Structure formats: C-alpha cells, structure tokens
CSV table of C-alpha atoms and ligand atoms in Angstrom, one decimal:
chain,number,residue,atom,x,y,z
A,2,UNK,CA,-115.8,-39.6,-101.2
A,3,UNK,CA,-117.9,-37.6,-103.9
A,4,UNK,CA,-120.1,-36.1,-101.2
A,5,UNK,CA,-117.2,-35.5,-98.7
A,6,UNK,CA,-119.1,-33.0,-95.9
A,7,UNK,CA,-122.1,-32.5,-97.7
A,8,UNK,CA,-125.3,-32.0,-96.3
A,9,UNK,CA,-128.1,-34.0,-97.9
A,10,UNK,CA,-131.8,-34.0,-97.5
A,11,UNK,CA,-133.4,-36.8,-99.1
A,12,UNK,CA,-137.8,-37.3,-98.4
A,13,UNK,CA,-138.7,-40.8,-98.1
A,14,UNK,CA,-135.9,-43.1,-97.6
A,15,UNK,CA,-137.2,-45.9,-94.9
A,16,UNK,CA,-137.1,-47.9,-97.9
A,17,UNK,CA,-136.8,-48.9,-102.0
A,18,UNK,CA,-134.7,-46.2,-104.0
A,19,UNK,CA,-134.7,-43.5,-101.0
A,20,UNK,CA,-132.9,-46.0,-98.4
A,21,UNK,CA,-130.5,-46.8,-101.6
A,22,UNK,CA,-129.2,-43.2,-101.9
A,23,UNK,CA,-128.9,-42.8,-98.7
A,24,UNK,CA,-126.6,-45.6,-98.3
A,25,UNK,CA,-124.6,-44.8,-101.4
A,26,UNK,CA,-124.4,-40.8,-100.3
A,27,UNK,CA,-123.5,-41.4,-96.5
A,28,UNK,CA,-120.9,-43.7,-98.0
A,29,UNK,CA,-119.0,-40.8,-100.3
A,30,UNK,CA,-119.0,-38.9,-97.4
A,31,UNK,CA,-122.1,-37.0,-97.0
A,32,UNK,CA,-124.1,-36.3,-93.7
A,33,UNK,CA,-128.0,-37.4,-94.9
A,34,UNK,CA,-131.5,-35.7,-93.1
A,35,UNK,CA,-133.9,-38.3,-94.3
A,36,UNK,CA,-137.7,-38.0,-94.0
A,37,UNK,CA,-140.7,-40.6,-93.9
A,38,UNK,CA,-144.2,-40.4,-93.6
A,39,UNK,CA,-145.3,-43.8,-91.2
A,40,UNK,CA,-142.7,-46.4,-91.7
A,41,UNK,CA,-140.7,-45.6,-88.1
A,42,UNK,CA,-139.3,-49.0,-87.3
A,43,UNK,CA,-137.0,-49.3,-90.5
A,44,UNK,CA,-136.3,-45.6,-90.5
A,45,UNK,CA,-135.0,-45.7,-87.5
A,46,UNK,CA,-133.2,-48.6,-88.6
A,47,UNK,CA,-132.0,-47.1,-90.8
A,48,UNK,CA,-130.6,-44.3,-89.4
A,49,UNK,CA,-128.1,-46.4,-86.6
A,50,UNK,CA,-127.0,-48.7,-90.0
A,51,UNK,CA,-125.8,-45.6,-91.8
A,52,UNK,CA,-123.9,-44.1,-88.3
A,53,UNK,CA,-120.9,-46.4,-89.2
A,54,UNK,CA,-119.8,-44.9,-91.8
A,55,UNK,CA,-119.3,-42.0,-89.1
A,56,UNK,CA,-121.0,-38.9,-90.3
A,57,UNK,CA,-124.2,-37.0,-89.3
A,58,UNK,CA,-127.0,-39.0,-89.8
A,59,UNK,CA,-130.9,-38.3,-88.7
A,60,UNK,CA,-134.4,-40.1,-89.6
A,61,UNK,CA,-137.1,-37.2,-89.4
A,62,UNK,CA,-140.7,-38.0,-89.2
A,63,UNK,CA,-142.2,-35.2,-92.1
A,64,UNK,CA,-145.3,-35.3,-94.4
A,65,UNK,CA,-143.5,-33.8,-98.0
A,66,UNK,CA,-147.0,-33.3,-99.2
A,67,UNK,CA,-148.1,-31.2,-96.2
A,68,UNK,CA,-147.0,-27.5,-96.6
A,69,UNK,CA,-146.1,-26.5,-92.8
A,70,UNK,CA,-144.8,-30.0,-92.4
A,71,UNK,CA,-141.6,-29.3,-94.7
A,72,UNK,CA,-141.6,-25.7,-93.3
A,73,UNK,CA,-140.9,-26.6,-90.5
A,74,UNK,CA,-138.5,-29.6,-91.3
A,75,UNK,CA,-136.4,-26.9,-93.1
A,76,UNK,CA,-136.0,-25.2,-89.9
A,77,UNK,CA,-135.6,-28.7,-87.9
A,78,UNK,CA,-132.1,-29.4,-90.5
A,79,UNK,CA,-130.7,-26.0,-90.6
A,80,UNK,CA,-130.7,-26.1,-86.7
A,81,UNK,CA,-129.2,-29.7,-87.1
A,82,UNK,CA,-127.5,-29.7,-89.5
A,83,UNK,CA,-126.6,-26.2,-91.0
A,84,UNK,CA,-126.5,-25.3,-94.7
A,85,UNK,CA,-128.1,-27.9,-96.9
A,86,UNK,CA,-126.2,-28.5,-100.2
A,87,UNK,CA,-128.4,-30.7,-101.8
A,88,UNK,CA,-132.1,-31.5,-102.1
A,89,UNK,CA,-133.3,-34.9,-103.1
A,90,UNK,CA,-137.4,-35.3,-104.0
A,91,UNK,CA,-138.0,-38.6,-103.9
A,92,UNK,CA,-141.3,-39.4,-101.8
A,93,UNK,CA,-143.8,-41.0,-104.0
A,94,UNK,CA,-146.3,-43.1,-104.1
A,95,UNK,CA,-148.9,-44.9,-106.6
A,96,UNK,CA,-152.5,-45.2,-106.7
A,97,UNK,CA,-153.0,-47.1,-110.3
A,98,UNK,CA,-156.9,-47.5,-112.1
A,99,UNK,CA,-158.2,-47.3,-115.4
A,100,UNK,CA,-159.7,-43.8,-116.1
A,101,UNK,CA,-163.1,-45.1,-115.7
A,102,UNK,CA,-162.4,-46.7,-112.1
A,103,UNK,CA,-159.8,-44.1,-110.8
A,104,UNK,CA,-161.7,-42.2,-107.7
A,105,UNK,CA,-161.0,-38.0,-107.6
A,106,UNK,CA,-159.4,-39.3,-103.7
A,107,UNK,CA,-157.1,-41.8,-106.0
A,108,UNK,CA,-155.8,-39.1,-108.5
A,109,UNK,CA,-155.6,-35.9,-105.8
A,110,UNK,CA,-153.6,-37.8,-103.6
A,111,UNK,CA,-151.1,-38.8,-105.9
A,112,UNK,CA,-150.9,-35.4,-107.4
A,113,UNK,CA,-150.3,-33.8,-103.5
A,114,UNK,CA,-147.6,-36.8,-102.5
A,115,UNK,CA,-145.8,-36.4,-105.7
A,116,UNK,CA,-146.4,-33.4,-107.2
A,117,UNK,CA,-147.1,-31.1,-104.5
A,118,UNK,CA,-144.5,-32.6,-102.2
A,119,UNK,CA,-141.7,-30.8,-104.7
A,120,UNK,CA,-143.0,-27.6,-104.5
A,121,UNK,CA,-143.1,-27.8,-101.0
A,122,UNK,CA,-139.4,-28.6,-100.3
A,123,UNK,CA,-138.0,-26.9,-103.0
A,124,UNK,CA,-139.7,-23.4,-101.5
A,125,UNK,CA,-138.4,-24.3,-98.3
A,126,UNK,CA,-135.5,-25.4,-98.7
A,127,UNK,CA,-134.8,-22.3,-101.4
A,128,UNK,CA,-134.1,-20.0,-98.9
A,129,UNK,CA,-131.0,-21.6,-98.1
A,130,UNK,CA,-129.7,-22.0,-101.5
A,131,UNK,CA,-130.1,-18.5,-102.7
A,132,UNK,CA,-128.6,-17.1,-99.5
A,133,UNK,CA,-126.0,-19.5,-99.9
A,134,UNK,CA,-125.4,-19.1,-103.6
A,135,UNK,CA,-125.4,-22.9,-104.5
A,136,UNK,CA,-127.4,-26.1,-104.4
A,137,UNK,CA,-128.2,-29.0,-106.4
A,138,UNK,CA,-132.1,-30.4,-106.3
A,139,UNK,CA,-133.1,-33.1,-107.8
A,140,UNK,CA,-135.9,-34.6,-108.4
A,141,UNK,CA,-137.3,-38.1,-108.8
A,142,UNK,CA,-139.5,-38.7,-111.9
A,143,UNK,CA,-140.3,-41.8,-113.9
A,144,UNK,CA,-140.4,-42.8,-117.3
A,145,UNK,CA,-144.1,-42.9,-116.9
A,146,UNK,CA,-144.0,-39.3,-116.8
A,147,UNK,CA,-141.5,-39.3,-120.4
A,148,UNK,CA,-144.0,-41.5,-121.9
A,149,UNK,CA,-147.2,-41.8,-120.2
A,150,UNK,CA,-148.8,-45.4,-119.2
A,151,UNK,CA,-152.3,-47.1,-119.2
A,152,UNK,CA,-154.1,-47.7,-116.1
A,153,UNK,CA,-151.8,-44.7,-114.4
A,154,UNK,CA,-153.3,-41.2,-115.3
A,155,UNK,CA,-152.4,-39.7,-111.9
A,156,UNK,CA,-149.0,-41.1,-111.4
A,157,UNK,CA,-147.8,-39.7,-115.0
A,158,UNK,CA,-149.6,-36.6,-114.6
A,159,UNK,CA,-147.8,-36.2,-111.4
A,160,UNK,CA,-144.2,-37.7,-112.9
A,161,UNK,CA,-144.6,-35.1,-116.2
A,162,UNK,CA,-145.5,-32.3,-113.9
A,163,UNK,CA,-142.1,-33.1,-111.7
A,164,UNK,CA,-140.1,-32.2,-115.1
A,165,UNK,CA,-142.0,-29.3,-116.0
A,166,UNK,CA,-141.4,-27.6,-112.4
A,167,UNK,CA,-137.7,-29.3,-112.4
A,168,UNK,CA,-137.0,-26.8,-115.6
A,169,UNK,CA,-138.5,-24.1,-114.8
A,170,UNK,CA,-136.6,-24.0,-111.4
A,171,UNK,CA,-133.6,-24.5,-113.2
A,172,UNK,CA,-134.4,-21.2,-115.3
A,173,UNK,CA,-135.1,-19.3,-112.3
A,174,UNK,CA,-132.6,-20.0,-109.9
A,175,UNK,CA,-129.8,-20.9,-112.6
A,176,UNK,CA,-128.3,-17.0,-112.5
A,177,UNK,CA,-127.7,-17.8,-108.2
A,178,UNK,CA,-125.8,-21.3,-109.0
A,179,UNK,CA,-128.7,-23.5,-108.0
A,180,UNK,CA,-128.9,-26.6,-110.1
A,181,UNK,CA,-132.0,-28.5,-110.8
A,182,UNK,CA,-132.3,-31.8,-112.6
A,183,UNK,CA,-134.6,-34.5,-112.4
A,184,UNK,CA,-134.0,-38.5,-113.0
A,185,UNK,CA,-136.4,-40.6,-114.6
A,186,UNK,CA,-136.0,-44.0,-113.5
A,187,UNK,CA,-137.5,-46.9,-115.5
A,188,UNK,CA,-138.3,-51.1,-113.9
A,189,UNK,CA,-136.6,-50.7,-110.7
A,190,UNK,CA,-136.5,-53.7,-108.7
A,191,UNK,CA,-137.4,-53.2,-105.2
A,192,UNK,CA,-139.0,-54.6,-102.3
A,193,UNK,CA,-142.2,-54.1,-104.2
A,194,UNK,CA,-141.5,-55.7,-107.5
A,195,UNK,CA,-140.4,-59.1,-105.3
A,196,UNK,CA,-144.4,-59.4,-104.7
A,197,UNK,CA,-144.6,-59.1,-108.6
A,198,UNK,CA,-145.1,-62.7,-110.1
A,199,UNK,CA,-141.8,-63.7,-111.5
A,200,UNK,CA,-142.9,-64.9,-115.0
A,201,UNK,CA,-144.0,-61.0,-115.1
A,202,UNK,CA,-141.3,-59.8,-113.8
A,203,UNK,CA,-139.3,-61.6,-116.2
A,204,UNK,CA,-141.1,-60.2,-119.1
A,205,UNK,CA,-140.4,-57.0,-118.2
A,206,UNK,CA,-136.4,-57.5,-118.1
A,207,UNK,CA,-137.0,-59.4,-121.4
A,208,UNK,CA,-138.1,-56.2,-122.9
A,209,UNK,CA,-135.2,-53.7,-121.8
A,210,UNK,CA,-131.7,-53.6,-123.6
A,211,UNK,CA,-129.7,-54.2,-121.0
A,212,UNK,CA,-131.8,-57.5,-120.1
A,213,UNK,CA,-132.3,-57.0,-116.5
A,214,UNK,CA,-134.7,-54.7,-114.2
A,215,UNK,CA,-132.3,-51.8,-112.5
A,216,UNK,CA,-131.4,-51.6,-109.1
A,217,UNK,CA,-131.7,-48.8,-106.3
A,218,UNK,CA,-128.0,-47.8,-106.4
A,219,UNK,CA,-128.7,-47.5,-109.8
A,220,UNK,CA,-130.8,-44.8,-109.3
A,221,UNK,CA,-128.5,-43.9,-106.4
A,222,UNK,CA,-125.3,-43.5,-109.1
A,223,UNK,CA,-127.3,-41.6,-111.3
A,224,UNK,CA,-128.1,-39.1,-108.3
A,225,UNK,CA,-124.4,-38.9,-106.6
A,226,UNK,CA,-123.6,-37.4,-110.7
A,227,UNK,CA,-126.1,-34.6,-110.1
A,228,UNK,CA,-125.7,-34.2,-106.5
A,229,UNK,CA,-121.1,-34.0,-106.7
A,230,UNK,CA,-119.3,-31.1,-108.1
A,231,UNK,CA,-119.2,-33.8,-111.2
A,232,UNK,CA,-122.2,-32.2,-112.7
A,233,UNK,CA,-121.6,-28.5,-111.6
A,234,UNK,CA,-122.1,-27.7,-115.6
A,235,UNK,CA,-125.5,-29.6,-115.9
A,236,UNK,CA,-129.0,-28.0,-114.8
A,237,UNK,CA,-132.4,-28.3,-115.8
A,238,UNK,CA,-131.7,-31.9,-117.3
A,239,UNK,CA,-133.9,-35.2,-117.3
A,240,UNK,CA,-131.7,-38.2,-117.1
A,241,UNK,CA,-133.6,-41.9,-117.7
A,242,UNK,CA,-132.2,-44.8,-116.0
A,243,UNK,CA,-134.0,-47.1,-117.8
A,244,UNK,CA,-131.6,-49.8,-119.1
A,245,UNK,CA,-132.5,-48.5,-122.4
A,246,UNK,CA,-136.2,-49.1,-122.2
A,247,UNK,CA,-137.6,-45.9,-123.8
A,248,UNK,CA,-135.0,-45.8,-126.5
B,20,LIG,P1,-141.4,-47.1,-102.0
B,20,LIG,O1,-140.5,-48.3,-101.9
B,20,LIG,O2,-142.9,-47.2,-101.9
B,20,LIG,O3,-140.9,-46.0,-101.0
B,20,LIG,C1,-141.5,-44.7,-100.9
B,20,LIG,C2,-140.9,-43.9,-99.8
B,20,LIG,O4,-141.5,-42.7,-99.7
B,20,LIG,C3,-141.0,-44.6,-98.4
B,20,LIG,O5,-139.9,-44.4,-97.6
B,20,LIG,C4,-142.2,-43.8,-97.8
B,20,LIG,O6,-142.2,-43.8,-96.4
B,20,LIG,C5,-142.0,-42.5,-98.4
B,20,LIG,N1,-143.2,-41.6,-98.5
B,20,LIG,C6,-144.4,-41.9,-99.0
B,20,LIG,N2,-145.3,-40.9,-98.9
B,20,LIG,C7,-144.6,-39.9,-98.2
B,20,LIG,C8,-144.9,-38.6,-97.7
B,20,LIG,N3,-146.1,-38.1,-97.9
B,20,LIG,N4,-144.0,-37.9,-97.1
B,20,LIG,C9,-142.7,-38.4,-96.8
B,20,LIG,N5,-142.4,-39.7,-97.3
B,20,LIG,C10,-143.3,-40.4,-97.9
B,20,LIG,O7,-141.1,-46.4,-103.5
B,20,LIG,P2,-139.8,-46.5,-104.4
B,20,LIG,O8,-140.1,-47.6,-105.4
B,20,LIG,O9,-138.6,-46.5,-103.7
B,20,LIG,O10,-140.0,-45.1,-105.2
B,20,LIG,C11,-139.3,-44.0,-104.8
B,20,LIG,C12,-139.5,-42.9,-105.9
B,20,LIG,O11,-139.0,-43.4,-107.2
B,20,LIG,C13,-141.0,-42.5,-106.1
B,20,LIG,O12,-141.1,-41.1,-106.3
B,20,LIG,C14,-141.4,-43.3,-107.3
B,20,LIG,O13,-142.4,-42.8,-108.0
B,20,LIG,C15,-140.1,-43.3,-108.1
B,20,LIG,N6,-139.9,-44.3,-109.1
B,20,LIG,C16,-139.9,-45.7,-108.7
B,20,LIG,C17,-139.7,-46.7,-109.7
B,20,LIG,C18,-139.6,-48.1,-109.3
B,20,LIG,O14,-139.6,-48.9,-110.3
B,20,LIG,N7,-139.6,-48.5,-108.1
B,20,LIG,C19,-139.7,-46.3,-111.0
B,20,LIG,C20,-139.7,-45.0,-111.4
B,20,LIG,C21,-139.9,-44.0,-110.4
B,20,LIG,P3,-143.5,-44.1,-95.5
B,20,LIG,O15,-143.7,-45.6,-95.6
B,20,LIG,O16,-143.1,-43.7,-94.1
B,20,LIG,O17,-144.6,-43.3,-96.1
C-alpha cells in the first residue's frame, strides 16, 4: 500500500502502459482519475475492474492536447476527488515517416498529443500543487527521445522536448516541494507490439540485456518509485526502463 489514499491522475489509460499503472496504483492503495481521448468501451471497463480493490475510481472522457479540455478536467477532479497528489503524463501517440514522406499534419499532431498535452496538465493541475505545497509529476518519455530514431522525427522531437520541460519544472517548482521526473521507457510489449511479426519482435528482445521486451507494470514499478514518498529526495530525473538497451 505505497499509494495508500493518494489521489492520482493519470491521461490515457483505456489501454497499453496507462491501464498498467492504473492497475498497479489502485492496487497500493491509491484513488486513480483516468482520462481517454475515444476509446469509451474499455475505459469504462476499466474503471468497474479497478472498483474492487475498493477505492475511488473514475474514467473521464478529456482531450490532454486541447488547452480548455484539461482546464476544465482539473476542475471536474478537484470537485471529485479533492487534492491531487500526483500527476502522471502519459497520453501519446505515434505518427512514424521518413523525413521526406512525414506530412506537417503528421509531425504537428504528434508534437500537440505529446508535447503539448504536458504543458497542459501540468499548468492545470499546478495550481493545486503549489497551494498545497507538494506533488509529484511525472512524465512519460521514451528512449527515442534519449537517443533519437530513424523514420520518427516527430515522436523524438516530442519525447526530448518531454525531458527538457520535465527539468525545467523541476527547477521551478522544486523550492514549493513539487517533484518532477520523467521515465523513459524502452520495447514495451503491449497490445500493439502483438500485431508486430514475431520473428521481429524477437529481434528486438535479442538485442536488449535483459533478453526480453518489458512489460506495462514495468513501466508501472518504475512510476509507483516516483509517485510514493520512496522518491521524496529525487526531482528533475530521467529514469530508462529499457532492459539495458541504451547502455
Ligand atoms: P497506446 O497503447 O496507444 O495507448 C495510448 C493511450 O493514450 C490510450 O489510452 C489513448 O486513449 C490515450 N490517448 C491518445 N491520445 C490522447 C489524447 N489526445 N488525450 C487523452 N488520451 C489520449 O500507447 P502505449 O504504448 O501504452 O504508450 C503510452 C505512453 O508510453 C505514450 O506516451 C508512449 O509514447 C510511451 N511509450 C511507449 C512505449 C512502448 O513500447 N509501448 C515505449 C516508450 C514510450 P484513446 O484511444 O481514447 O485515445
């Protein structure tokens, strides 16, 4: 019960890494707001799974890349729900080309979903944090964003940009005990690798240390560390969980 009575928002969880935290948070304890954009059937779903485990739970319907939208859904929680104590950005999504092919639609979009999306929850859910003197955001990167990868210009321009805004919040809001940290997760296997050809797939896992692709509650672990008084010492950090790939 890391998370005991914590109040946790986490954008886009009807599925893949988001759904993962918010199973592994509602189980330590915590109450979990959780947005998506379109997929209503599983969040809903969702959202009556992670009741038995007997705290607060709600699905809310909330564009993170649209300004008023998280406005507005930071009004909807603290009605709710009260003081949030922790902010999780995890909505993303990927549009991949080559430079040559990739449309101005294909690399503004992912910049807004991604990028844009974090600025918009972190301003409004900041409010709360500073009058509360706490809070721990964190914010979902990728590797790509460490390293940078062929054939996805946008989506590491959006991932990099992530962990230049994740420090720089950390800087500003460190002096009013508001954390900031940022996890950079490497092959995750999730509903959408499982359309990946296996012999592919397989290559992948081939190349990592550990030998295998990681798994949501992988990522979920990583972000019950920076989300629990564990971590109360640690701001303004990128952690990869990777398996080892980028080392
Ligand atoms: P996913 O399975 O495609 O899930 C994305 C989630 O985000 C869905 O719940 C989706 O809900 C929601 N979403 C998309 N656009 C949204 C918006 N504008 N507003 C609110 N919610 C929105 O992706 P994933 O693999 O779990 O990835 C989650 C995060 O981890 C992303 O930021 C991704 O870049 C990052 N990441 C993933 C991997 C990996 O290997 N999977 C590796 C590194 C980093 P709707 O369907 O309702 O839109």
């Amino acid at each position: 019960m890391l998370l005991k009575d914590k109040i946790v928002v986490i954008t886009g969880a009807s599925r893949g890494i988001g759904k993962g935290i918010a199973e592994v948070f509602a189980r330590e304890g915590a109450h979990v707001a959780f947005t998506y954009s379109s997929s209503e059937a599983p969040a809903k779903q969702l959202e009556t799974e992670l009741k038995k485990y007997g705290n607060k739970i709600k699905a809310f319907k909330s564009d993170a890349s649209n300004f008023t939208d998280c406005e507005q859904l930071a009004e909807a929680i603290a009605q709710d729900f009260g003081q949030v104590d922790v902010l999780i950005n995890n909505a993303g999504i990927t549009k991949d080309n080559l430079l040559m092919r990739m449309t101005e639609a294909d690399f503004d979009d992912v910049i807004r979903v991604n990028l844009k999306s974090v600025f918009n929850m972190t301003k409004a859910f900041q409010r709360g944090f500073l009058k509360q003197r706490s809070g721990s955001i964190i914010n979902i990167s990728s590797i790509v964003g460490v390293k940078g990868n062929a054939g996805q210009a946008n989506y590491a321009a959006s991932k990099a940009g992530i962990i230049g805004f994740t420090k720089s919040i950390a800087l500003e809001l460190g002096s009013r005990n508001i954390r900031s940290n940022a996890i950079a997760p490497g092959f995750i296997e999730t509903e959408m690798t499982d359309r990946l050809d296996e012999a592919v797939v397989q290559q992948w896992r081939d190349g990592i240390p550990l030998k295998r692709g990681g798994t949501v509650e992988d990522v979920a672990n990583a972000c019950l560390f920076f989300a629990s008084d564990l971590s109360s010492y640690v701001t303004g950090q990128v952690l990869l969980v990777d398996g080892g790939m980028l080392t």
